[in-house]
Every structure is written in C-alpha cells, then in structure tokens.
Tab-separated table of C-alpha atoms in Angstrom:
chain	number	residue	atom	x	y	z
A	1	MET	CA	0.000	0.000	0.000
A	2	ASP	CA	1.405	3.441	-0.929
A	3	ALA	CA	2.003	6.155	1.675
A	4	LEU	CA	-1.029	8.230	0.652
A	5	SER	CA	-3.396	5.250	0.812
A	6	GLU	CA	-1.941	4.067	4.116
A	7	THR	CA	-2.225	7.517	5.656
A	8	LEU	CA	-5.771	8.069	4.474
A	9	ARG	CA	-6.693	4.603	5.741
A	10	VAL	CA	-6.438	5.940	9.280
A	11	VAL	CA	-8.287	9.204	8.605
A	12	ARG	CA	-10.938	9.408	11.308
A	13	LEU	CA	-13.872	11.419	10.046
A	14	MET	CA	-16.078	11.951	13.071
A	15	GLY	CA	-18.901	13.610	11.218
A	16	ALA	CA	-19.884	15.059	7.879
A	17	ILE	CA	-22.488	17.575	6.785
A	18	PHE	CA	-23.536	18.314	3.220
A	19	ILE	CA	-25.437	21.438	2.198
A	20	ASN	CA	-27.247	21.588	-1.131
A	21	GLY	CA	-27.147	25.054	-2.656
A	22	ARG	CA	-29.088	26.544	-5.565
A	23	PHE	CA	-28.448	30.247	-6.107
A	24	THR	CA	-29.510	32.872	-8.638
A	25	ALA	CA	-27.389	35.967	-9.212
A	26	PRO	CA	-26.707	38.102	-7.336
A	27	TRP	CA	-26.005	35.897	-4.282
A	28	CYS	CA	-23.406	35.273	-1.564
A	29	TYR	CA	-22.896	32.405	0.908
A	30	GLN	CA	-20.652	33.090	3.903
A	31	SER	CA	-18.648	30.297	5.560
A	32	PRO	CA	-16.921	31.030	8.903
A	33	HIS	CA	-13.528	29.781	10.037
A	34	ALA	CA	-13.364	26.054	10.752
A	35	ASP	CA	-12.877	26.728	14.481
A	36	TYR	CA	-16.384	28.210	14.521
A	37	ALA	CA	-17.820	25.411	12.398
A	38	ALA	CA	-16.350	22.554	14.473
A	39	PRO	CA	-18.809	22.573	17.426
A	40	LEU	CA	-21.722	23.054	15.027
A	41	LEU	CA	-20.669	19.921	13.192
A	42	GLU	CA	-19.629	17.486	15.899
A	43	PRO	CA	-19.258	17.774	19.707
A	44	GLY	CA	-15.555	17.673	20.532
A	45	ALA	CA	-14.476	17.970	16.886
A	46	GLU	CA	-10.780	18.838	16.673
A	47	ARG	CA	-10.490	19.976	13.058
A	48	VAL	CA	-12.903	20.647	10.217
A	49	VAL	CA	-12.031	20.287	6.542
A	50	ILE	CA	-14.252	22.420	4.297
A	51	PHE	CA	-14.889	21.825	0.610
A	52	HIS	CA	-17.255	23.036	-2.106
A	53	MET	CA	-18.113	21.389	-5.414
A	54	ILE	CA	-19.635	23.456	-8.242
A	55	THR	CA	-22.115	21.307	-10.183
A	56	GLU	CA	-23.724	23.986	-12.386
A	57	GLY	CA	-22.933	27.564	-13.383
A	58	GLU	CA	-20.059	29.616	-12.011
A	59	CYS	CA	-19.103	31.690	-8.981
A	60	TYR	CA	-16.213	33.241	-7.072
A	61	VAL	CA	-14.580	32.360	-3.774
A	62	GLU	CA	-13.276	35.304	-1.740
A	63	MET	CA	-10.877	35.311	1.207
A	64	ALA	CA	-9.401	38.223	3.130
A	65	GLY	CA	-6.141	39.429	1.646
A	66	GLN	CA	-6.409	37.342	-1.525
A	67	PRO	CA	-7.767	37.996	-5.015
A	68	PRO	CA	-11.101	36.311	-5.875
A	69	VAL	CA	-10.835	32.817	-7.394
A	70	HIS	CA	-13.148	32.042	-10.302
A	71	LEU	CA	-14.911	28.646	-10.231
A	72	VAL	CA	-16.904	26.867	-12.928
A	73	ALA	CA	-18.979	23.684	-13.019
A	74	GLY	CA	-16.725	20.729	-12.243
A	75	ASP	CA	-14.394	22.706	-9.968
A	76	ALA	CA	-13.867	21.651	-6.369
A	77	VAL	CA	-12.169	23.749	-3.700
A	78	VAL	CA	-10.778	22.618	-0.353
A	79	PHE	CA	-9.694	24.969	2.439
A	80	PRO	CA	-6.749	23.177	4.135
A	81	GLN	CA	-6.378	25.745	6.929
A	82	GLY	CA	-10.126	26.161	7.425
A	83	ASP	CA	-10.088	29.874	6.571
A	84	ALA	CA	-13.277	31.935	6.575
A	85	HIS	CA	-14.467	32.642	3.046
A	86	ARG	CA	-17.390	33.728	0.874
A	87	MET	CA	-18.891	32.035	-2.177
A	88	ALA	CA	-20.592	34.600	-4.426
A	89	SER	CA	-21.941	35.249	-7.908
A	90	ALA	CA	-19.488	38.150	-8.229
A	91	PRO	CA	-16.816	39.733	-6.022
A	92	GLY	CA	-18.153	42.080	-3.364
A	93	VAL	CA	-21.756	40.831	-3.209
A	94	PRO	CA	-22.977	41.076	0.441
A	95	ALA	CA	-23.996	37.872	2.250
A	96	ALA	CA	-27.666	37.315	3.041
A	97	THR	CA	-28.622	36.819	6.701
A	98	GLY	CA	-30.089	33.395	5.982
A	99	ALA	CA	-26.902	32.248	4.271
A	100	LYS	CA	-24.754	31.969	7.392
A	101	LEU	CA	-23.636	28.500	8.470
A	102	ASP	CA	-25.323	28.325	11.875
A	103	VAL	CA	-28.650	29.314	10.296
A	104	VAL	CA	-28.301	26.739	7.522
A	105	LEU	CA	-27.398	23.911	9.915
A	106	SER	CA	-30.555	24.531	11.922
A	107	ARG	CA	-32.673	23.589	8.891
A	108	ARG	CA	-33.888	20.153	7.790
A	109	PRO	CA	-33.081	19.377	5.072
A	110	ARG	CA	-29.914	21.457	4.890
A	111	LYS	CA	-30.340	23.375	1.686
A	112	LEU	CA	-30.084	26.902	0.379
A	113	SER	CA	-32.141	28.348	-2.436
A	114	TYR	CA	-32.231	32.104	-2.922
A	115	GLY	CA	-30.818	35.016	-4.903
A	116	GLY	CA	-31.812	37.794	-7.258
A	117	GLY	CA	-33.316	35.722	-10.060
A	118	GLY	CA	-30.347	35.832	-12.442
A	119	ALA	CA	-27.974	33.100	-13.635
A	120	VAL	CA	-28.256	29.812	-11.716
A	121	THR	CA	-25.360	28.265	-9.785
A	122	ARG	CA	-25.590	24.941	-7.955
A	123	LEU	CA	-23.007	23.753	-5.476
A	124	VAL	CA	-22.496	21.202	-2.736
A	125	CYS	CA	-20.874	22.398	0.497
A	126	GLY	CA	-19.184	19.807	2.694
A	127	TYR	CA	-17.903	20.054	6.267
A	128	MET	CA	-15.885	17.116	7.656
A	129	ALA	CA	-14.562	16.707	11.198
A	130	CYS	CA	-11.275	14.818	11.479
A	131	ASP	CA	-8.251	14.187	13.690
A	132	ALA	CA	-6.311	17.432	14.165
A	133	ARG	CA	-2.838	15.864	14.086
A	134	LEU	CA	-3.520	13.938	10.913
A	135	ALA	CA	-5.050	17.007	9.294
A	136	ARG	CA	-1.933	19.050	10.102
A	137	MET	CA	0.287	16.424	8.516
A	138	LEU	CA	-1.780	16.151	5.341
A	139	MET	CA	-2.312	19.886	4.966
A	140	ALA	CA	1.242	21.040	5.697
A	141	GLY	CA	2.617	23.142	2.886
A	142	LEU	CA	-0.700	23.459	1.062
A	143	PRO	CA	-2.052	26.884	0.052
A	144	SER	CA	-5.094	28.355	1.785
A	145	ILE	CA	-7.253	27.314	-1.197
A	146	VAL	CA	-6.781	24.085	-3.153
A	147	LYS	CA	-8.648	24.163	-6.457
A	148	VAL	CA	-9.012	21.173	-8.795
A	149	HIS	CA	-11.235	20.359	-11.755
A	150	VAL	CA	-12.697	16.913	-11.100
A	151	ARG	CA	-14.404	16.510	-14.468
A	152	GLY	CA	-10.995	16.236	-16.053
A	153	SER	CA	-10.254	13.002	-14.162
A	154	ASN	CA	-11.563	9.490	-14.700
A	155	ALA	CA	-13.231	9.626	-11.298
A	156	GLY	CA	-15.042	12.913	-11.971
A	157	VAL	CA	-18.419	11.532	-13.043
A	158	TRP	CA	-18.394	9.061	-10.173
A	159	LEU	CA	-17.514	11.796	-7.676
A	160	GLU	CA	-20.404	13.988	-8.745
A	161	SER	CA	-22.874	11.108	-8.622
A	162	SER	CA	-21.557	10.208	-5.156
A	163	LEU	CA	-22.163	13.748	-3.951
A	164	ARG	CA	-25.719	13.621	-5.268
A	165	TYR	CA	-26.198	10.379	-3.365
A	166	ALA	CA	-24.731	12.008	-0.260
A	167	LEU	CA	-27.302	14.790	-0.505
A	168	SER	CA	-30.143	12.282	-0.732
A	169	GLU	CA	-28.677	10.374	2.213
A	170	ALA	CA	-28.445	13.587	4.238
A	171	ARG	CA	-32.172	14.135	3.727
A	172	SER	CA	-32.965	10.613	4.917
A	173	PRO	CA	-33.021	9.641	8.613
A	174	ARG	CA	-32.217	5.993	7.776
A	175	PRO	CA	-29.949	4.082	10.209
A	176	GLY	CA	-26.274	4.340	9.336
A	177	GLY	CA	-26.738	7.528	7.357
A	178	MET	CA	-23.988	9.447	9.161
A	179	GLY	CA	-21.544	6.604	8.536
A	180	VAL	CA	-22.346	6.708	4.828
A	181	LEU	CA	-21.801	10.474	4.739
A	182	ALA	CA	-18.453	10.149	6.526
A	183	LYS	CA	-17.229	7.547	4.041
A	184	LEU	CA	-18.394	9.562	1.038
A	185	SER	CA	-16.607	12.614	2.449
A	186	GLU	CA	-13.461	10.566	2.917
A	187	VAL	CA	-13.528	9.266	-0.665
A	188	PHE	CA	-14.149	12.743	-2.062
A	189	PHE	CA	-11.287	14.161	-0.008
A	190	ILE	CA	-8.931	11.399	-1.176
A	191	GLU	CA	-9.769	11.972	-4.833
A	192	VAL	CA	-9.249	15.727	-4.562
A	193	LEU	CA	-5.807	15.152	-3.022
A	194	ARG	CA	-4.893	12.636	-5.716
A	195	ILE	CA	-5.895	15.058	-8.464
A	196	TYR	CA	-4.058	17.940	-6.796
A	197	MET	CA	-0.825	15.930	-6.569
A	198	ASN	CA	-0.626	16.137	-10.367
A	199	GLU	CA	-1.283	19.887	-10.482
A	200	PRO	CA	1.585	22.259	-11.366
A	201	THR	CA	0.587	24.386	-8.352
A	202	LEU	CA	1.418	21.605	-5.853
A	203	GLY	CA	4.432	23.447	-4.448
A	204	THR	CA	7.786	22.205	-3.189
A	205	THR	CA	7.219	21.754	0.543
A	206	GLY	CA	4.795	19.768	2.657
A	207	TRP	CA	3.765	16.137	2.973
A	208	LEU	CA	2.058	15.856	-0.427
A	209	ALA	CA	5.063	17.466	-2.109
A	210	GLY	CA	7.241	14.917	-0.332
A	211	LEU	CA	5.300	12.060	-1.903
A	212	SER	CA	6.130	13.462	-5.336
A	213	ASP	CA	9.862	13.729	-4.608
A	214	ARG	CA	11.970	10.728	-5.635
A	215	ILE	CA	14.035	10.488	-2.445
A	216	VAL	CA	11.515	11.691	0.137
A	217	GLY	CA	8.645	9.809	-1.514
A	218	ALA	CA	10.613	6.560	-1.372
A	219	ALA	CA	11.443	7.172	2.300
A	220	LEU	CA	7.813	7.903	3.172
A	221	GLY	CA	6.749	4.776	1.305
A	222	ALA	CA	9.211	2.617	3.257
A	223	LEU	CA	8.196	4.069	6.637
A	224	HIS	CA	4.500	3.625	5.925
A	225	LYS	CA	4.943	0.118	4.546
A	226	SER	CA	6.831	-1.098	7.642
A	227	PRO	CA	6.190	1.314	10.541
A	228	ALA	CA	7.040	-1.311	13.183
A	229	HIS	CA	10.508	-1.936	11.729
A	230	ALA	CA	13.405	-0.780	13.925
A	231	TRP	CA	14.402	1.929	11.489
A	232	THR	CA	17.606	3.927	11.739
A	233	LEU	CA	18.519	6.805	9.469
A	234	GLU	CA	21.245	4.641	7.940
A	235	ASP	CA	18.801	1.784	7.211
A	236	LEU	CA	16.308	4.160	5.637
A	237	ALA	CA	18.946	5.856	3.487
A	238	SER	CA	20.165	2.459	2.283
A	239	GLN	CA	16.597	1.446	1.429
A	240	VAL	CA	16.099	4.640	-0.564
A	241	GLY	CA	19.495	4.448	-2.253
A	242	THR	CA	21.087	7.650	-1.002
A	243	SER	CA	23.347	8.873	1.792
A	244	ARG	CA	22.240	9.649	5.331
A	245	SER	CA	23.112	13.326	4.949
A	246	VAL	CA	21.234	13.756	1.659
A	247	LEU	CA	18.142	11.992	3.015
A	248	ALA	CA	18.136	13.930	6.291
A	249	GLU	CA	18.613	17.295	4.573
A	250	ARG	CA	16.053	16.712	1.826
A	251	PHE	CA	13.424	15.217	4.155
A	252	GLN	CA	13.766	18.138	6.578
A	253	LEU	CA	13.612	20.667	3.746
A	254	ILE	CA	10.438	19.273	2.161
A	255	VAL	CA	8.462	17.677	5.016
A	256	GLY	CA	9.656	20.066	7.719
A	257	ILE	CA	10.834	17.509	10.290
A	258	ALA	CA	13.540	14.828	10.518
A	259	PRO	CA	12.756	11.315	9.186
A	260	MET	CA	12.873	9.634	12.604
A	261	GLN	CA	10.708	12.349	14.144
A	262	TYR	CA	8.204	11.805	11.345
A	263	LEU	CA	8.244	8.055	12.018
A	264	THR	CA	7.428	8.638	15.694
A	265	GLN	CA	4.543	10.961	14.830
A	266	TRP	CA	3.144	8.466	12.333
A	267	ARG	CA	3.427	5.605	14.832
A	268	MET	CA	1.510	7.637	17.403
A	269	LEU	CA	-1.229	8.467	14.883
A	270	MET	CA	-1.551	4.759	14.104
A	271	ALA	CA	-1.637	3.965	17.809
A	272	ALA	CA	-4.349	6.545	18.485
A	273	ASN	CA	-6.429	5.054	15.681
A	274	LEU	CA	-6.021	1.548	17.138
A	275	LEU	CA	-6.777	2.712	20.675
A	276	ALA	CA	-9.965	4.454	19.575
A	277	GLY	CA	-11.158	1.694	17.259
A	278	SER	CA	-10.307	-1.528	19.083
A	279	SER	CA	-10.087	-3.167	22.497
A	280	ALA	CA	-6.666	-4.684	21.802
A	281	PRO	CA	-4.266	-4.808	24.782
A	282	LEU	CA	-1.717	-2.010	24.993
A	283	ILE	CA	1.210	-4.374	24.440
A	284	ARG	CA	-0.288	-5.594	21.163
A	285	ILE	CA	-0.786	-2.028	19.943
A	286	ALA	CA	2.725	-1.151	21.125
A	287	GLU	CA	4.230	-4.002	19.099
A	288	GLU	CA	2.187	-3.102	16.034
A	289	VAL	CA	3.665	0.398	15.990
A	290	GLY	CA	7.250	-0.627	16.720
A	291	TYR	CA	7.648	-0.738	20.515
A	292	GLN	CA	8.750	-3.854	22.386
A	293	THR	CA	7.278	-2.856	25.757
A	294	ASP	CA	4.117	-1.057	26.731
A	295	THR	CA	6.231	1.131	29.046
A	296	ALA	CA	8.289	2.543	26.167
A	297	PHE	CA	5.134	2.932	24.115
A	298	SER	CA	3.347	4.740	26.940
A	299	ARG	CA	6.213	7.226	27.305
A	300	ALA	CA	6.240	7.991	23.573
A	301	PHE	CA	2.456	8.330	23.420
A	302	SER	CA	2.373	10.617	26.466
A	303	ARG	CA	4.960	12.924	24.884
A	304	GLU	CA	2.777	13.287	21.786
A	305	TYR	CA	-0.737	13.380	23.306
A	306	GLY	CA	-0.061	14.659	26.820
A	307	VAL	CA	-1.663	11.659	28.576
A	308	PRO	CA	-0.897	7.903	28.798
A	309	PRO	CA	-2.554	5.690	26.150
A	310	ALA	CA	-4.908	3.977	28.617
A	311	LYS	CA	-6.250	7.310	29.847
A	312	TRP	CA	-6.558	8.615	26.286
A	313	ARG	CA	-8.516	5.503	25.279
A	314	ARG	CA	-10.948	5.993	28.179
A	315	SER	CA	-11.516	9.595	27.120
A	316	GLN	CA	-12.419	8.438	23.603
A	317	VAL	CA	-14.899	5.896	24.972
A	318	GLU	CA	-16.497	8.575	27.157
A	319	LYS	CA	-16.710	10.920	24.169
A	320	LYS	CA	-18.546	8.281	22.107
A	321	ILE	CA	-20.989	7.670	24.964
A	322	GLN	CA	-21.733	11.403	25.226
A	323	GLU	CA	-22.251	11.677	21.465
A	324	ASN	CA	-24.746	8.802	21.493
C-alpha cells in the first residue's frame, strides 16, 4: 500500500455535513472559520475540513487578503487551513442573513435556495470533522485554497454522482446515514488530493510534495509500509538508495521535520487510531507500531498526546458515549 493510501486509511472522520445550494445571481454564501464550524458539526471535533463542489454555473470564492478565485462547473475547492471565506456570484456581493452556516445547519433538510433571479449556480458544500494531528500532517505546505477540476479526471463523473447520493442520504433519517456520509466525504477528499498531486501548483514543501519527490517519496513509502521496523537513518537511506546526509537534509527541507521524528509521529497516529477503534491490549498495539514494551510505548504516546494511552482511550470511549 502506498504512503497516501496508508495515511488516508487511518483518517478518522467523526462527522460530515452536506449542504445543497441553488443560487440565482446576485447571491453570496458566507462560511466562517473552521474553528467556529467545528462545534456546530460534531461535539468535541478537533479539526474541520471544508470543501465546495460546483455542479452547475459559475461563482467566485473570496478570502481576506487574496484575489477572488473564479470557479466553474466541475471545480472543487478545499480549504486546508479552514479559513473563513465567501462564495458569491461576483466579487463584493454582500452575504444574506439566511446564508450563514449556523442558520443553515438549523434547517432540515440542509439546503439553500435564494438570490436575485439571475444566472443559476448549484453547489455542494461539505464540512468534515477529522483528527487534528492527521489534518496538520496532510495539509502542511498546502495553500489556503486548493482548487481542482474533477471533471478532467476518470473519477469525476463518479464523484459527482456520489455527492448527489450524499445529498439524498443527508435528507434521509435511515440508520447508518452518518456513517455513509463520513465515508463519502473521505472518498471525495482522497480523490481531490490525488488530483491535486498532479497539479503544477502543488508546491515544493509539505507532505504531499514529499510524496512526489523521488528520495523523500521513497522514504515515506518505506516508513508507511513497515512502521514497526526498527528503522535507523542509515537503514532508511540504504533502502532509498542515497546517503544519510542527503536523506536527512532533503526530508527536513520538504516535510519540515527529521525522518525519525516523522516516524514517531506516524506511529503515534496509528496507535491513536487503534486505541480508539479496538479493544486490543496495549502491548499488542505497542508491538504493532514498533515498541517492544508497553512502558516505552506509553512514554512515547504521552509525549505526543499529553496523557498515557490507557487514559486517552478511556476519554475516547467517554466521548462516544456522550455523542450517542
């Protein structure tokens, strides 16, 4: 399994909301910063990933301090840092009172339909809650707005049909509906990242840029393929086919941290996923992420999460009970 697939395998989407929008010019929809959206989406949500998919017409996305970005049908935008923004028929159009997120989320079904009677634009707005540490790793080095055109990929038609299904699922109170929405959000997010990795605007730093680099990408692939292996910098450099100094310098330059520090962070993310999703004994989880004793594992986990793994697991169980 490649590093991107392995990383996204442990993405924990705790909730997902889809909003169906039909607007006629002039119109403006205002989305607050993700920190504001998080409690509206899911109690205890750590991070919210926001995306919009234009299915008909055109519009602009505006953010403070940046020029407006033009979007057409088939474009999708993701906001890696969760910045506040406005979707509008033209730059400078004021937002309607009923087009603010907290107002929209209070409605059933969650849909918007308003405007001045001009040209029609349809879009799907998605809000996904996920693990904050994993989000930081995936989003590192990305611009404040990631724009891709999904209709230019083989998965484009399928993605749009999946979003339409997600909207119908959001309107239905059937059992398991939230789980379906979370999975659809995850798949959409994965496809957007895969498309963006081939864009000329990808950039030269960050985790996704590292995957595209020959040396760093090979190192990430090796670490993700065998995270429990007793890696040393020398072993990893030999596996990649370069020197220790070249690997260390290039990895730090692109990813932002040293290879062994990255390995520890990835092991702890895996461990947190296993702790939250299973009842496996601590020693088994410790061994699966490369530690021979639960004592050594507990020390490493506590440094990353601030509490021992057993206490962290109990807090996750209590959170699930409160949510239900």
